[in-house]
Coordinates of C-alpha atoms and ligand atoms in Angstrom, one line a residue:
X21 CA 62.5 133.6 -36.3
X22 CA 64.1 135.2 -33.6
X23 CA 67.5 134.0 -31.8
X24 CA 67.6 130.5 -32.1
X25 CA 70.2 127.6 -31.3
X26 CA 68.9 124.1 -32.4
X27 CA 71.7 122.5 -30.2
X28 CA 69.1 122.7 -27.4
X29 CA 66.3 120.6 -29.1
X30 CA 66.1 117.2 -30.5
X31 CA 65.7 117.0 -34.3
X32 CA 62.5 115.1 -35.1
X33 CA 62.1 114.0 -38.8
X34 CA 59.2 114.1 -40.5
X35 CA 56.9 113.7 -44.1
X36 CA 54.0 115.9 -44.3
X37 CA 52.7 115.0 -47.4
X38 CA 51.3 111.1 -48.1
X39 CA 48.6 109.9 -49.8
X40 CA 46.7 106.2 -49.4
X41 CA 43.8 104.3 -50.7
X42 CA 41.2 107.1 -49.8
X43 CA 42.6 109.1 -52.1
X44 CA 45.6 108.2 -55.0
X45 CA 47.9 106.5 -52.6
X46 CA 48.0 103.1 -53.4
X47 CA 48.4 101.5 -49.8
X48 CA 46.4 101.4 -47.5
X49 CA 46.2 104.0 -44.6
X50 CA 48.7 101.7 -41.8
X51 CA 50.9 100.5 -44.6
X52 CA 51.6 103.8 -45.5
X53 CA 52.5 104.9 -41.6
X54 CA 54.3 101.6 -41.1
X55 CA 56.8 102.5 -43.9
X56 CA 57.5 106.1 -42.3
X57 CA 57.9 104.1 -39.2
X58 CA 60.3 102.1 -40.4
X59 CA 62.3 104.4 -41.8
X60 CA 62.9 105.7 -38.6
X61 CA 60.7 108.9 -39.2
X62 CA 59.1 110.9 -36.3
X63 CA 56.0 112.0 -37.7
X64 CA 54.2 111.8 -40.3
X65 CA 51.0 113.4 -41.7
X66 CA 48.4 111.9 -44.3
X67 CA 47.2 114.4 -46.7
X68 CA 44.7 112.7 -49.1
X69 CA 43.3 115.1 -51.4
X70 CA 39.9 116.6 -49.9
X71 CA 39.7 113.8 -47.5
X72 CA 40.5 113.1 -44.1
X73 CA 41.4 109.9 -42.2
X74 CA 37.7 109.6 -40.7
X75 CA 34.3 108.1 -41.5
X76 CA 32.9 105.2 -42.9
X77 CA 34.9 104.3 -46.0
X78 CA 35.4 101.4 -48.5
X79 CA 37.1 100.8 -51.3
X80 CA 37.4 97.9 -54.3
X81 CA 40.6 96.6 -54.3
X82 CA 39.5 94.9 -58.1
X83 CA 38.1 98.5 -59.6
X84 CA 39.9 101.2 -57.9
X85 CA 42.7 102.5 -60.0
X86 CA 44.9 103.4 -57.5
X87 CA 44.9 99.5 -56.0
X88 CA 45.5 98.5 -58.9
X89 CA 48.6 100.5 -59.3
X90 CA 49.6 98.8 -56.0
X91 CA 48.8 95.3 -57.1
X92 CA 45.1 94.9 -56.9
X93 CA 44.2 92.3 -54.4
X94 CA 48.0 92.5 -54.0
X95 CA 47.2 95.0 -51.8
X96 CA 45.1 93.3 -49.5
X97 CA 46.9 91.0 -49.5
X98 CA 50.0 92.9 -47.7
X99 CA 47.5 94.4 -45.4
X100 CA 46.5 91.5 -44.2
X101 CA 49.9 90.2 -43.7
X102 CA 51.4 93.2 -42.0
X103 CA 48.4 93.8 -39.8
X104 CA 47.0 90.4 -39.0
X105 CA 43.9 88.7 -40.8
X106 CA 41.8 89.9 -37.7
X107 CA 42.3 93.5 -38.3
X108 CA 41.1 93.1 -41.8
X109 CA 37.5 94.4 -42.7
X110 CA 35.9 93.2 -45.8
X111 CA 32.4 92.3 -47.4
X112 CA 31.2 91.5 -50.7
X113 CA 29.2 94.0 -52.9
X114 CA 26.2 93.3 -54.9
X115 CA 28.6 92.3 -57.9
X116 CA 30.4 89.4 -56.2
X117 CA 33.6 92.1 -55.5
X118 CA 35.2 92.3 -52.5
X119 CA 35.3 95.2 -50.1
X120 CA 37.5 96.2 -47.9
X121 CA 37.0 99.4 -45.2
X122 CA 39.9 101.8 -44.6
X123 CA 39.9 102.5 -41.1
X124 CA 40.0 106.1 -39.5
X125 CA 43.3 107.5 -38.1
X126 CA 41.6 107.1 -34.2
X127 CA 41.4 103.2 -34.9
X128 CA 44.6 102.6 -36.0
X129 CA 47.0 105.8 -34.6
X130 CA 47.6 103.6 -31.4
X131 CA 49.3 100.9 -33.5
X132 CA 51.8 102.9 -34.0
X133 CA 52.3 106.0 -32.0
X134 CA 54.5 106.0 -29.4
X135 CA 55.5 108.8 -26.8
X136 CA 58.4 110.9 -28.4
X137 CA 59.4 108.0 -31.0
X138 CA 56.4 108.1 -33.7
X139 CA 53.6 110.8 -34.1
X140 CA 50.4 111.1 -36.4
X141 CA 49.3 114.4 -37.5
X142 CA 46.2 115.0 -38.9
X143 CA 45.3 116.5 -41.9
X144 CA 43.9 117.0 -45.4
X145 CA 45.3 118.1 -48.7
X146 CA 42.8 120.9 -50.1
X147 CA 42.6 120.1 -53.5
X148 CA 41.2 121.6 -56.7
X149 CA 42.1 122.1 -60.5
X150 CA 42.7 124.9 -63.3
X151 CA 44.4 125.9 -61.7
X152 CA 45.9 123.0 -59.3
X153 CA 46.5 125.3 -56.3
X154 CA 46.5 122.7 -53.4
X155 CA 46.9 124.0 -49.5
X156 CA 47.6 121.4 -47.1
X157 CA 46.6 121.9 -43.9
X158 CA 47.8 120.6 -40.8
X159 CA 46.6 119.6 -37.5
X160 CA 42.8 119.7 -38.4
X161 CA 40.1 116.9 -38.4
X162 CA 37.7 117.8 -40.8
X163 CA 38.1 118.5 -44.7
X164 CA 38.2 121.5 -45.6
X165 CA 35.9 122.8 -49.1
X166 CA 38.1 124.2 -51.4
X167 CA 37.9 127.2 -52.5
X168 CA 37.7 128.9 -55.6
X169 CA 38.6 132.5 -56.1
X170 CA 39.3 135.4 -59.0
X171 CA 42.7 135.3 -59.0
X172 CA 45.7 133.0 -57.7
X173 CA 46.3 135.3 -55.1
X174 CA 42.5 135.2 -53.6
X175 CA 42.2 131.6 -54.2
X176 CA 45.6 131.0 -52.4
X177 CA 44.0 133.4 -49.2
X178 CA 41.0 132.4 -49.1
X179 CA 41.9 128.8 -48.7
X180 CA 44.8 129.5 -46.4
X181 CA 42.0 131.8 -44.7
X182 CA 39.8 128.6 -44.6
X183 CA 42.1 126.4 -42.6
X184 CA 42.8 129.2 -40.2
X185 CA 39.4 129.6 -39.2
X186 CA 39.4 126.3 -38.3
X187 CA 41.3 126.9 -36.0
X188 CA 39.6 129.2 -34.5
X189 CA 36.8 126.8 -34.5
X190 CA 38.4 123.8 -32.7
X191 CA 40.7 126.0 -30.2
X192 CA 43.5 124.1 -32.0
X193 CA 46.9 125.3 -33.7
X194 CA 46.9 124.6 -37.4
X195 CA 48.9 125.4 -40.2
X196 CA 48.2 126.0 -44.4
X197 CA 50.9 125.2 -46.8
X198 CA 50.9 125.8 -50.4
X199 CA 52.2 123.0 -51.8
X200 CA 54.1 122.3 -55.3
X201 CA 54.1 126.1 -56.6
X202 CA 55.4 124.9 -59.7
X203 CA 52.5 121.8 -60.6
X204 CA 51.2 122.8 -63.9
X205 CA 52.4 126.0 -63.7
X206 CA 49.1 127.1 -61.0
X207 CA 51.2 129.1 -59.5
X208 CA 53.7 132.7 -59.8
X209 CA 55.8 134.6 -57.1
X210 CA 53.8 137.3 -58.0
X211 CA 50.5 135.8 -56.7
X212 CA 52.1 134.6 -54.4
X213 CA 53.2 137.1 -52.3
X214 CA 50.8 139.5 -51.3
X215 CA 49.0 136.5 -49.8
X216 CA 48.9 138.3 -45.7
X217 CA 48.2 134.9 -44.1
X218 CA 50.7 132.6 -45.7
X219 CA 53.1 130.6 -43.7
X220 CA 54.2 127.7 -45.6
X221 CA 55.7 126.7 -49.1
X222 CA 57.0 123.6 -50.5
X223 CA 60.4 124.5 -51.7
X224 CA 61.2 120.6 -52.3
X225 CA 57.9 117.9 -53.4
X226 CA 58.9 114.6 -54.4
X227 CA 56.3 114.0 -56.7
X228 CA 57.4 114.3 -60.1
X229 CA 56.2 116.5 -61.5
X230 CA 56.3 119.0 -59.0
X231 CA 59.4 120.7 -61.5
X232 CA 61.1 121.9 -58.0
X233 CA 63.9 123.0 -60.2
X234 CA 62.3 124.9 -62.9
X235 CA 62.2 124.0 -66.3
X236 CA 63.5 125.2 -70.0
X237 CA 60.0 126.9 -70.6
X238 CA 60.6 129.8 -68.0
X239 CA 59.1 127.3 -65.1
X240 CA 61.9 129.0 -62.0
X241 CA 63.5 126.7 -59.5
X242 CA 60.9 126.9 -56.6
X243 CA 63.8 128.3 -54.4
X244 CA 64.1 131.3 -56.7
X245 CA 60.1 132.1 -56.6
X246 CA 60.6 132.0 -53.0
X247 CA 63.1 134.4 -52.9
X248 CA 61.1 136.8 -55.4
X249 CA 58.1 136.5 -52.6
X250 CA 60.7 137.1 -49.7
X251 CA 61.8 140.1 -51.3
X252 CA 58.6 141.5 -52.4
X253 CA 56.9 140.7 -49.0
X254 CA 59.3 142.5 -46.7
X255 CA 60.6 145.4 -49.5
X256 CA 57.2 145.9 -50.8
X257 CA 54.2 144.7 -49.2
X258 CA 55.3 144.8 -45.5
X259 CA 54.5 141.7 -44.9
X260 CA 56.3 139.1 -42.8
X261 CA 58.7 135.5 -44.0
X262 CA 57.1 132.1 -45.7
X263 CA 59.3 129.0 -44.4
X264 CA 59.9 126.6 -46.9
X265 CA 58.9 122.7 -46.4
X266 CA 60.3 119.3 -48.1
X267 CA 58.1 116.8 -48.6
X268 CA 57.2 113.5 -50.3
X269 CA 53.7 113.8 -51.1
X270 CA 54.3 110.2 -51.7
X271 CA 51.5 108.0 -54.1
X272 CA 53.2 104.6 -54.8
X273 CA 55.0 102.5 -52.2
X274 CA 56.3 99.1 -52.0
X275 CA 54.2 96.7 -54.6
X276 CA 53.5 99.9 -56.6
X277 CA 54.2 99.6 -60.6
X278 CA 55.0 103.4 -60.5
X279 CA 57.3 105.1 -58.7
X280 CA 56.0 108.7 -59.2
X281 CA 56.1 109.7 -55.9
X282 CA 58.1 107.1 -53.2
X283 CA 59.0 107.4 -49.8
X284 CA 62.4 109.2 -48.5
X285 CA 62.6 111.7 -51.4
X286 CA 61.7 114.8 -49.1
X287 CA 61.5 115.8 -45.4
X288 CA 61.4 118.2 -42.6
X289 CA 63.4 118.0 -39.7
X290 CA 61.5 120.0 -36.8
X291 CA 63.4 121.3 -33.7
X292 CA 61.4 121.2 -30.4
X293 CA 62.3 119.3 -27.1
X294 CA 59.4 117.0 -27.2
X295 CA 57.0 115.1 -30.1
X296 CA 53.6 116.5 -30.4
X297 CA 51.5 118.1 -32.4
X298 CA 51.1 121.3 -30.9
X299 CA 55.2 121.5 -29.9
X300 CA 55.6 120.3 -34.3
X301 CA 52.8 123.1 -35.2
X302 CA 54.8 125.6 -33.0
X303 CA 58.2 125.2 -34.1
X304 CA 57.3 125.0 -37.7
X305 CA 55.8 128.7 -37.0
X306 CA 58.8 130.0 -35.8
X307 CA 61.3 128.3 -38.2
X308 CA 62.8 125.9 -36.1
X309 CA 63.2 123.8 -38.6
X310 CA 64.9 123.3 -42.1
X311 CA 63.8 121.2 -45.0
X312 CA 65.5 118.4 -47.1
X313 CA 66.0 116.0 -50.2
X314 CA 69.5 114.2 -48.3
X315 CA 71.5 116.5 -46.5
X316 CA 71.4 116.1 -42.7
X317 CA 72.1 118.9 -40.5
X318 CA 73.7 118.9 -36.8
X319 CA 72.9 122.3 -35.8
X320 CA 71.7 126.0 -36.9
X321 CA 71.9 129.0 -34.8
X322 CA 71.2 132.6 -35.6
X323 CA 72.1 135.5 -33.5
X324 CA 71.7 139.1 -33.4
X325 CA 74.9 139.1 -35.3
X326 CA 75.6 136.0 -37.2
X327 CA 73.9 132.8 -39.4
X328 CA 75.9 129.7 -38.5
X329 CA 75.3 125.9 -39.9
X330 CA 77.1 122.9 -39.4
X331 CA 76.5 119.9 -41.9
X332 CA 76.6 116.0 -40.5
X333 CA 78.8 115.5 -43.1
X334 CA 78.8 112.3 -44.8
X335 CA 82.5 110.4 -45.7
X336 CA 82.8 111.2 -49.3
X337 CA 80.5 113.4 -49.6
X338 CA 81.4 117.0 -50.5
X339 CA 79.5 120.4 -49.1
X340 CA 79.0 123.9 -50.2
X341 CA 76.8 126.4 -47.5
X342 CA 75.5 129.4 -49.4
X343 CA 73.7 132.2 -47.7
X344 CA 71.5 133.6 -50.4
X345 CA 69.4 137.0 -49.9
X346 CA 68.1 140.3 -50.8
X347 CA 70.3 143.4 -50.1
X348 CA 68.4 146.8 -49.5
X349 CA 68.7 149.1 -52.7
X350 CA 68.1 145.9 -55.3
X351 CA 66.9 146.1 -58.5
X352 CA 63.3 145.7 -58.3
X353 CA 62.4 145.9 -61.8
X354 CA 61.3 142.7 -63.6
X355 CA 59.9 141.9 -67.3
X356 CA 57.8 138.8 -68.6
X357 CA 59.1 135.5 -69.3
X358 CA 59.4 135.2 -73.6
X359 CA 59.5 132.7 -76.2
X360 CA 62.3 133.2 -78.4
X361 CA 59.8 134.7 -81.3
X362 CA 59.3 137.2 -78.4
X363 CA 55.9 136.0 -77.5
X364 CA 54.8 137.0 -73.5
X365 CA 54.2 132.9 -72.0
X366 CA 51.3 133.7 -70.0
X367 CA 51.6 131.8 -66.3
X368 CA 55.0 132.1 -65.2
X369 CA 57.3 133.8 -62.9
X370 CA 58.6 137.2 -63.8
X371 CA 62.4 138.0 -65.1
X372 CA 63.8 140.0 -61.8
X373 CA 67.7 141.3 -61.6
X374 CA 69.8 139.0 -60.1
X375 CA 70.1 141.5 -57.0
X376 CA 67.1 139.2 -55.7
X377 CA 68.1 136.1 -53.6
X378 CA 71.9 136.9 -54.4
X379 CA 74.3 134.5 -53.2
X380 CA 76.1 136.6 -50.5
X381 CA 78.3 134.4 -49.3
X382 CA 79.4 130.9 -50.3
X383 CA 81.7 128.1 -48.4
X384 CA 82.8 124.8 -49.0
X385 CA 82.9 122.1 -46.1
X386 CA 80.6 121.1 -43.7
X387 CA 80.3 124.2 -41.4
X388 CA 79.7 128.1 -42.4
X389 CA 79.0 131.4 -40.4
X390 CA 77.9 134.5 -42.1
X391 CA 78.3 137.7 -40.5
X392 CA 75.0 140.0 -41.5
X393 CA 76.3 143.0 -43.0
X394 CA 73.3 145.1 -42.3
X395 CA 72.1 146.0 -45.4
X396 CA 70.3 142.8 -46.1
X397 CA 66.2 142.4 -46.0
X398 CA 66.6 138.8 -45.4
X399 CA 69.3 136.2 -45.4
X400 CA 69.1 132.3 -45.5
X401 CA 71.1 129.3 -45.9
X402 CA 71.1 126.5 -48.4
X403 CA 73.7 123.4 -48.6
X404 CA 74.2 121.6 -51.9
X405 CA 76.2 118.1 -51.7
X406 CA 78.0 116.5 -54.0
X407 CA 75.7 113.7 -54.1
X408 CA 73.2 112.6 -56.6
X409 CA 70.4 111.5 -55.6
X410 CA 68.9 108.2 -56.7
X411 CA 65.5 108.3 -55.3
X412 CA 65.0 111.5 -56.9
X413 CA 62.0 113.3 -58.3
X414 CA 64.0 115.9 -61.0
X415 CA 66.5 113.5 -62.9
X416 CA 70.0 115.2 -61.9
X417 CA 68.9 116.5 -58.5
X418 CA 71.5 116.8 -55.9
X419 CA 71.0 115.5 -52.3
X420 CA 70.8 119.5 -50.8
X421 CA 69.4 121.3 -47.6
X422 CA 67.5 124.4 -47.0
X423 CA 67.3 126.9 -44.2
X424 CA 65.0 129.1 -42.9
X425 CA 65.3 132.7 -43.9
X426 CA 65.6 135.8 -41.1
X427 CA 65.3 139.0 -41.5
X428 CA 68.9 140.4 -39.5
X429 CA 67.2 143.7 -38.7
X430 CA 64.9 142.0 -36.2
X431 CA 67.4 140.0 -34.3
X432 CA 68.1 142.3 -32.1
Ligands
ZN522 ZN1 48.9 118.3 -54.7
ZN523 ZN1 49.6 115.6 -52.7

């Protein structure tokens, strides 16, 4: 990120992690966008696991366990009513069961897109298990073959490496992300760091599960692996910043008998004068934009000399900005995570000084400037509210913001 001022951009909020009826979701594809929609959302993108919103599909409202979740031919049902019997496309199988097909993102994106009110992205979720290291990537049309490498770190690049040639292919910006670092502990700062070609991280998922907050067992708040890969990437490796996302990746929605992963619980709010992909893709790139479970923001601007935020503060609603970061001549050494008998717990985060992602400066109220001192590697901003939040995904979570880190040196 270079100087930047978000005052002279729209904000345009977005999810970029959702799941329907071709994968786990349990709604179908327009349902899904219709609630984003009318939640007043920008954008949204539709990440089913290894599958993209194209092709011939059909699914069994009776046998598939993810309708069933929704309410079986409940679902249908709502479809029909939402989107007109017409637009409804069903059969019956050989067993007397009815079908119903799930129509591709280029029938049903002019239902609801709408010149800079309400974009679709396209994408795909690439997914794979032991360990559960998914990338989403953005802005492509195709799925993508997961890919399984050695190590965390190799599987991590070569998949990220995998979306990029793509494209390459189509002549088309995209974008990799690796999503909930902490999901069955797949992932470590330490493999995740060296990865060259990494942009994105998801530093809030609403799925729970996701453990965005760490847990007892030596799991770190995702916030704090991220700082751990700032550090090491600009201190160490010489490589350059990973921007941190929010997102839902949403699974149940209205008539849903779980609510695992619902609607509003994370988000991006992108910064670019107009609603498209590319303009979404670009700005994301350059960190003009900041991620969130609640906390609204009016404006960020970072100069060659100074971090500033201002919070649309909320009435009753406390605010404290910290700017976290990494000053040069920190403690780099680390040990392994322990059980109290002293036992190494394989799969987790390092133990690093608290030098890394140090909280240099911390205000309350609604608006904060930090003046960069110089001797930091990288500095960003985080806002924590007073506010629980109900729809959460960590019981106890606080409604909070987070920024986009910069490195001060290269604001000149
Ligand atoms: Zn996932
Ligand atoms: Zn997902």
């Amino acid at each position: 990120m270079k100087i930047w001022n978000s005052s002279r951009s729209p904000w345009w909020k977005g999810n970029i992690h959702a799941h329907t009826l071709l994968s786990d979701g349990d709604q179908f594809p327009e349902i899904v966008t219709q609630v984003y929609k009318d939640l007043g959302y920008h954008f949204l993108c539709l990440t089913d696991h290894n599958k993209c919103q194209t092709g011939e599909n059909w699914i069994t409202p009776e046998t598939n366990p993810f309708a069933q979740r929704g309410g079986g031919l409940g679902v249908v049902e709502l479809y029909r009513q939402k989107l007109g019997r017409d637009w409804v496309e069903q059969r019956i199988d050989d067993e007397g069961n009815i079908e119903v097909r799930l129509k591709s993102l280029a029938e049903f994106r002019g239902l609801f897109e709408e010149k800079n009110r309400f974009l679709l992205l396209e994408g795909v979720e690439i997914t794979q298990s032991d360990p559960s290291i998914h990338i989403n990537a953005y802005n492509v049309q195709s799925p993508i073959e997961p890919i399984r490498a050695s190590s965390v770190e190799e599987t991590i690049r070569q998949n990220v490496e995998a979306v990029n040639k793509t494209s390459r292919n189509l002549g088309r910006p995209t974008l990799a992300q690796l999503n909930h670092p902490n999901f069955r502990n797949a992932t470590t700062a330490e493999g995740i760091a060296p990865v060259e070609n990494l942009e994105l991280i998801e530093v809030y998922n609403g799925f729970r599960g996701a453990v965005n907050f760490g847990s007892e067992d030596g799991v770190l708040e995702v916030g704090r692996v991220w700082d751990i890969v700032l550090t090491k990437r600009i201190a160490e490796l010489g490589l350059g910043l990973v921007y941190a996302t929010g997102v839902d990746d949403t699974h149940n929605y209205e008539t849903s008998d779980s609510d695992v992963g619902r609607p509003g619980r994370g988000w991006i709010c992108v910064s670019c004068s107009s609603l498209s992909s590319e303009t979404i893709i670009d700005s994301i790139r350059k960190g003009h934009f900041y991620a969130s479970n609640g906390v609204s923001i009016n404006s960020i601007s970072v100069d060659a000399s100074h971090y500033t935020i201002s919070v649309e503060a909320e009435a009753g609603v406390d605010y404290r900005i910290r700017f976290i970061g990494t000053r040069k001549g920190y403690d780099p050494s680390s040990e392994p995570f322990r059980q109290p008998d002293s036992q190494i717990v394989t799969g987790r985060t390092r133990i690093y000084s608290s030098d890394i992602g140090e909280v240099l400066a911390e205000y309350e109220g609604h608006e904060a400037r930090y003046e960069f001192q110089g001797d930091e590697l990288y500095v960003r901003a985080e806002v924590l509210s007073s506010r629980l939040k109900s729809n959460y995904s960590s019981e106890g979570e606080i409604e909070r913001a987070w920024m986009q880190p910069v490195i001060p040196g290269q604001l000149a």
